[in-house]
mmCIF file of C-alpha atoms in Angstrom:
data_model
loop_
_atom_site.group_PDB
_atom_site.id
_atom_site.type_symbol
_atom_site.label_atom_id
_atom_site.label_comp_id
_atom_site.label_asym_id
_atom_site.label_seq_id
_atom_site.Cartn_x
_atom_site.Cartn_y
_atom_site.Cartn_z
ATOM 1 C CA UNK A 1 0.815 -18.419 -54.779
ATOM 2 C CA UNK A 2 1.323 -14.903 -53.186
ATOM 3 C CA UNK A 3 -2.166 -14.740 -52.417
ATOM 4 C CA UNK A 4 -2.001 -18.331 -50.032
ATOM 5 C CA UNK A 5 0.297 -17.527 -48.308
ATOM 6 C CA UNK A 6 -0.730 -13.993 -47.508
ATOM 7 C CA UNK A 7 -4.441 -15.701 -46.407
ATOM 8 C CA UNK A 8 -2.077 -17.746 -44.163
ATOM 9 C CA UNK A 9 -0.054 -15.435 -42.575
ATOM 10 C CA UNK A 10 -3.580 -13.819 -41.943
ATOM 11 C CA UNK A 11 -4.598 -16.958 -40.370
ATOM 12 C CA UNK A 12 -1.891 -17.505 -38.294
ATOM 13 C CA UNK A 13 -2.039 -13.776 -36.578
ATOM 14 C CA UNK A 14 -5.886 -14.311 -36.207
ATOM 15 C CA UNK A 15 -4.646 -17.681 -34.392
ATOM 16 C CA UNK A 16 -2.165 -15.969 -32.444
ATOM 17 C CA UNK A 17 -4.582 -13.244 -31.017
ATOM 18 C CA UNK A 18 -7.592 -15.637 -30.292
ATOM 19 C CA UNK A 19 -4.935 -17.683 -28.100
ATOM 20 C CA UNK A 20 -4.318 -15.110 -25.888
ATOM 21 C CA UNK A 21 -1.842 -12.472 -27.608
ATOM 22 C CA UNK A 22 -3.425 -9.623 -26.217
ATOM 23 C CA UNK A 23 -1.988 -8.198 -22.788
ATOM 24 C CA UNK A 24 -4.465 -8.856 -19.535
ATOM 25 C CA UNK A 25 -4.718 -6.861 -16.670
ATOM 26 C CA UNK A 26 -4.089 -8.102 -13.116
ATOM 27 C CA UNK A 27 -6.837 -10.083 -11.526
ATOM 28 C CA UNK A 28 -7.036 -8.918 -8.611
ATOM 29 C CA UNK A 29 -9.647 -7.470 -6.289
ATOM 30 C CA UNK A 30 -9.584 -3.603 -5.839
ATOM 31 C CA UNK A 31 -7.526 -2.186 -2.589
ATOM 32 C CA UNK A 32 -9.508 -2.005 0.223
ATOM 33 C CA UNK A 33 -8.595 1.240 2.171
ATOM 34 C CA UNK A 34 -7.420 1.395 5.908
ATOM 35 C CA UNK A 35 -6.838 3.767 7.655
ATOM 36 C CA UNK A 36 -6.289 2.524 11.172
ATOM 37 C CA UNK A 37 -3.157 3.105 13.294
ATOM 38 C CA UNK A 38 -0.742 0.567 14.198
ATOM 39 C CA UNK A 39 2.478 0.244 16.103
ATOM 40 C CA UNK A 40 5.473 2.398 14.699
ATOM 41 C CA UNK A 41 3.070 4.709 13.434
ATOM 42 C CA UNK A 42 3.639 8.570 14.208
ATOM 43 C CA UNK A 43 0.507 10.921 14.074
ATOM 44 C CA UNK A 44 -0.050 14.610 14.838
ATOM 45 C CA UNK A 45 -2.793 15.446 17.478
ATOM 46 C CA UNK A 46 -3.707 19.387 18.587
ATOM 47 C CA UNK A 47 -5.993 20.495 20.982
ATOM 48 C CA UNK A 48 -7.771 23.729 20.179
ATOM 49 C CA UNK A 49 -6.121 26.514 22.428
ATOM 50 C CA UNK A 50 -3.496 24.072 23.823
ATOM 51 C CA UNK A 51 -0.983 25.238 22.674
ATOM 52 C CA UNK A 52 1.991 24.602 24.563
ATOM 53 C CA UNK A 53 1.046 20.912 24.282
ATOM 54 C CA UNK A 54 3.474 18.396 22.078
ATOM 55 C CA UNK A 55 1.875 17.601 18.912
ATOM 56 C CA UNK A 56 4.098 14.655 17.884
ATOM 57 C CA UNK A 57 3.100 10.796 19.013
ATOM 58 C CA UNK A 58 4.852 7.175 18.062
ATOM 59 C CA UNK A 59 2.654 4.154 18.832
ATOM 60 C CA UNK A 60 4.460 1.885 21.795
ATOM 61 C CA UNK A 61 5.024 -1.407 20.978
ATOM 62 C CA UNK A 62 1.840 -2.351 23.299
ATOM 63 C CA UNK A 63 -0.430 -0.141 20.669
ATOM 64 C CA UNK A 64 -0.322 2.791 23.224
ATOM 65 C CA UNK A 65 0.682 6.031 23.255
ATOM 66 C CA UNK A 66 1.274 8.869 25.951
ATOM 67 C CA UNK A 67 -0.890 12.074 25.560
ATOM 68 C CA UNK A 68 -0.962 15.125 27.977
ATOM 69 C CA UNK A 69 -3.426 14.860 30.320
ATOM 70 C CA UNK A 70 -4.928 11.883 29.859
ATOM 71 C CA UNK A 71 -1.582 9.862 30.057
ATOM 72 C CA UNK A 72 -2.178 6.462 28.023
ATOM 73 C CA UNK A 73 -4.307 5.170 25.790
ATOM 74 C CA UNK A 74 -4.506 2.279 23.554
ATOM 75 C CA UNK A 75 -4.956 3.362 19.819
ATOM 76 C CA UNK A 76 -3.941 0.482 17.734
ATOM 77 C CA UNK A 77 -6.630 -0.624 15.718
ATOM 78 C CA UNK A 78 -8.096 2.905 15.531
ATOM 79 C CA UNK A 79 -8.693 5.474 12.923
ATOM 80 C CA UNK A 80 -7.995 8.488 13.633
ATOM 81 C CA UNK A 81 -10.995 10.431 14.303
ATOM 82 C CA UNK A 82 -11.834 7.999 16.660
ATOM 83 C CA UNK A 83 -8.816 8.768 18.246
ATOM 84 C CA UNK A 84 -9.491 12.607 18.172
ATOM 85 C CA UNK A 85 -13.265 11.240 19.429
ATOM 86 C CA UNK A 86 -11.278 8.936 22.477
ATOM 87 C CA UNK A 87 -9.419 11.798 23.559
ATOM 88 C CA UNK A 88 -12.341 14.507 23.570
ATOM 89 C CA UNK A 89 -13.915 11.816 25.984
ATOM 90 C CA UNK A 90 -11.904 11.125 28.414
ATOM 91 C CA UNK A 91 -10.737 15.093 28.339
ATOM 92 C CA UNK A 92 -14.879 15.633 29.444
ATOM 93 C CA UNK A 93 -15.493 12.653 31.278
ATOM 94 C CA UNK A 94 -11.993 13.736 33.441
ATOM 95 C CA UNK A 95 -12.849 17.146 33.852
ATOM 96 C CA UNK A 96 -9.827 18.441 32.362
ATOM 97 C CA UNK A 97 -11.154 20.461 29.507
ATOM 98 C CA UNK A 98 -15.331 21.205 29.035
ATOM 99 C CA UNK A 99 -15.843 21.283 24.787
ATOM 100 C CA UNK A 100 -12.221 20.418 23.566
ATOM 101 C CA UNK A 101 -12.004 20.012 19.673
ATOM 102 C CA UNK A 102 -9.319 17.562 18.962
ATOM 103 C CA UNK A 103 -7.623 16.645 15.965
ATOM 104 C CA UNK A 104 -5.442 13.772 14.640
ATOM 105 C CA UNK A 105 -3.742 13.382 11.278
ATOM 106 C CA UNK A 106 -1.051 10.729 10.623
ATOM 107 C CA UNK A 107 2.258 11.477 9.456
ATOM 108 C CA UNK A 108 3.621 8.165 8.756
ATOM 109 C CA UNK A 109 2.243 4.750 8.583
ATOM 110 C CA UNK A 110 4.981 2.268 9.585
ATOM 111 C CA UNK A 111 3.134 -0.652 10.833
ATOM 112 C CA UNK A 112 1.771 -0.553 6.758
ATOM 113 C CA UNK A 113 4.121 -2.321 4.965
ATOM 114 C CA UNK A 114 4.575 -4.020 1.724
ATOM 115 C CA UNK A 115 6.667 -6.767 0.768
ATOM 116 C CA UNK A 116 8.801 -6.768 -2.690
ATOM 117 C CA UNK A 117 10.481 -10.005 -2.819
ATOM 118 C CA UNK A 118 12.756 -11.475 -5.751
ATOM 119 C CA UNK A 119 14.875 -9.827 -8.446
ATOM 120 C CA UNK A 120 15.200 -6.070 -7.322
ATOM 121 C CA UNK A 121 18.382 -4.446 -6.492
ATOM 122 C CA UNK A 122 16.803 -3.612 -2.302
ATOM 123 C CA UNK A 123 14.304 -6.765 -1.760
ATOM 124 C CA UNK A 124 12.522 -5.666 1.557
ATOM 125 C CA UNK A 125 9.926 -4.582 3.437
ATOM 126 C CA UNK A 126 8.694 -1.234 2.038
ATOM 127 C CA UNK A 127 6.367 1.289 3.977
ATOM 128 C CA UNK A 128 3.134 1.506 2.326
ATOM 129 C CA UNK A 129 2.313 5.099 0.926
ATOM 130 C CA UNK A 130 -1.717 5.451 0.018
ATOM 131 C CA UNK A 131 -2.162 5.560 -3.653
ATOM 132 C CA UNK A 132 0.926 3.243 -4.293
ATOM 133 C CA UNK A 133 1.040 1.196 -7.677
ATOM 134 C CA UNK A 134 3.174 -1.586 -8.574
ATOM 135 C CA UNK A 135 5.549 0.854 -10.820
ATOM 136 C CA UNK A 136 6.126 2.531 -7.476
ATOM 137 C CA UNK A 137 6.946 -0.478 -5.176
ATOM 138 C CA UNK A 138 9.626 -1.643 -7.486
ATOM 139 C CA UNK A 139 11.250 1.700 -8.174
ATOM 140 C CA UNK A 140 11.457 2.369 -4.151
ATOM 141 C CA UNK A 141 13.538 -1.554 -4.267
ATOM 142 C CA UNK A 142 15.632 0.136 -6.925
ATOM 143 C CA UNK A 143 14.306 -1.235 -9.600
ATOM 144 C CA UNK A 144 14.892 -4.187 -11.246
ATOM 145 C CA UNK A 145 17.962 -6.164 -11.430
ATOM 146 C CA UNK A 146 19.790 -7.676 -14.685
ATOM 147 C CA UNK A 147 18.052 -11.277 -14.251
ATOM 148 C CA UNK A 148 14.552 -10.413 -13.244
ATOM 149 C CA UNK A 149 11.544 -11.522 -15.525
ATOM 150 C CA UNK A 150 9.798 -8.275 -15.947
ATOM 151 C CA UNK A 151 7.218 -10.202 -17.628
ATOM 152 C CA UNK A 152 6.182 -12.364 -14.978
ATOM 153 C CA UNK A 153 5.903 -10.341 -11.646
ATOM 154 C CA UNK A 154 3.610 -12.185 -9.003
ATOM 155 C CA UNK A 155 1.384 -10.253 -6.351
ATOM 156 C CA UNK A 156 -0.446 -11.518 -3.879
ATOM 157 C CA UNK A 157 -2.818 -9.919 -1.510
ATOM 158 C CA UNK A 158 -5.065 -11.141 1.250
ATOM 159 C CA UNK A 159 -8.807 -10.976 0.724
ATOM 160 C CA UNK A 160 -10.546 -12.256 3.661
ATOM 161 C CA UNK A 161 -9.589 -15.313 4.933
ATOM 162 C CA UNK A 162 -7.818 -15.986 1.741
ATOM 163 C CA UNK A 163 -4.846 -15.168 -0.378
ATOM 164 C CA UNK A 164 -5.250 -14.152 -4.553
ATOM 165 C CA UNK A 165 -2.558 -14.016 -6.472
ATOM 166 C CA UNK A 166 -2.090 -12.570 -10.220
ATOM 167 C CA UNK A 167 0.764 -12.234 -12.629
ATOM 168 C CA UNK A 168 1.162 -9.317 -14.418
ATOM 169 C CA UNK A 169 3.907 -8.161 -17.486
ATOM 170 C CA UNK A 170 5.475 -4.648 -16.190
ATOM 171 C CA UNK A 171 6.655 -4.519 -19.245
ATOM 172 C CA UNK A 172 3.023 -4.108 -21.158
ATOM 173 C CA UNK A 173 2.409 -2.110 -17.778
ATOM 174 C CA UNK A 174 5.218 0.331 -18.928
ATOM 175 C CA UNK A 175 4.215 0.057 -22.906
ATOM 176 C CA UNK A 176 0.780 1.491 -21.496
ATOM 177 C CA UNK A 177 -0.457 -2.146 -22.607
ATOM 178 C CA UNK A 178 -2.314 -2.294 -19.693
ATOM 179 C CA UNK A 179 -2.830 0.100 -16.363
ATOM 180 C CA UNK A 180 -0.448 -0.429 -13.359
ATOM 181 C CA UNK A 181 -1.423 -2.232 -10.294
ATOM 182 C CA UNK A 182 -2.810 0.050 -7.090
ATOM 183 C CA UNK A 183 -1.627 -1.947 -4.141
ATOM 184 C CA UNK A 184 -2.954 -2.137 -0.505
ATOM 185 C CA UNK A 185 -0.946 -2.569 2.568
ATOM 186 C CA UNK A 186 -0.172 -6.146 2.949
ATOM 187 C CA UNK A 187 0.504 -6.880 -0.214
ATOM 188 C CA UNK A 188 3.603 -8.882 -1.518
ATOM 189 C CA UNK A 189 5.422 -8.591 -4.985
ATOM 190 C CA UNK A 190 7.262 -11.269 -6.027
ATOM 191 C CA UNK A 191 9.787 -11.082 -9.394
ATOM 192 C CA UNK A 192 11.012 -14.307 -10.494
ATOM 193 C CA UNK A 193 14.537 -14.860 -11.993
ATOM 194 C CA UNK A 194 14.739 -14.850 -15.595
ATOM 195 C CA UNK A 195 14.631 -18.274 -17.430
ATOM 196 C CA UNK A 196 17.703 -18.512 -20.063
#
């Protein structure tokens, strides 16, 4: 008697893992890394022996931004070496400077945002950081609050002209069950309310 139902409790675990049991990963394509400016965003850009010069630019609202000598120029949409490579330009093709080396770095990205919607304790817009997981998102929206399904956490990201979405256990992600999300800008996170 012993024996049955040991063979059945067997059974029923072998049952339980072939349905699905095991933890899954996110299915989701892999973040696609930009690195263009946008509006908001503040960068750092030094002239070789100009050094009096500001260093510090915002974006304008327009996607410009005001540089010395060259006054504006649009930059939205551009990465920054081809910003540095804009500015050498028009420096030559001005006559201002004759072999200027230029260089841009970005100090913040605020037109990079993502979106963490739902059961947090701060739901909001966040400002994308590279490298950013999922873990990371919701502990900058405080983490989660007392009624959120940690098990059921929805993200959604656009690839192409469409929009995947995936559904992931933090829980298992925190277990080490599975690995946590990397997220690109864009993306949304969505935490459901627990069901009762």
């Amino acid at each position: 008697m012993r024996r049955r139902d040991l063979l059945a409790t067997l059974a029923l675990a072998a049952m339980l893992v072939a349905c699905g049991g095991r933890p899954r990963p996110a299915d989701l394509p892999a973040p696609v890394s930009n690195a263009t400016i946008g509006v908001g965003d503040m960068f750092e850009m030094r002239i070789v022996r100009e050094d009096n010069l500001p260093t510090a630019f915002t974006v304008a609202p327009d996607g410009t931004v005001d540089l010395p000598y060259i006054k504006r120029l649009k930059v939205a949409g551009l990465e920054p070496q081809q910003i540095a490579e804009a500015v050498r330009k028009r420096l030559i093709d001005e006559e201002i400077l004759t072999d200027p080396i230029v260089s841009v770095s970005v100090k913040e990205y605020n037109s990079k945002r993502v979106e963490v919607l739902g059961e947090v304790q701060r739901a909001g817009s966040l400002r994308f950081e590279p490298g950013m997981t999922l873990l990371r998102a919701i502990s900058l929206a405080g983490g989660f609050n007392q009624m959120a399904a940690r098990d059921k956490v929805t993200i959604r990201r656009q690839v192409g002209d469409k929009t995947r979405a995936a559904v992931v256990s933090v829980e298992d992600i925190i277990d080490n069950a599975i690995p946590d999300v990397p997220l690109q800008a864009g993306d949304s996170i969505n935490i459901p309310q627990r069901v009762w």
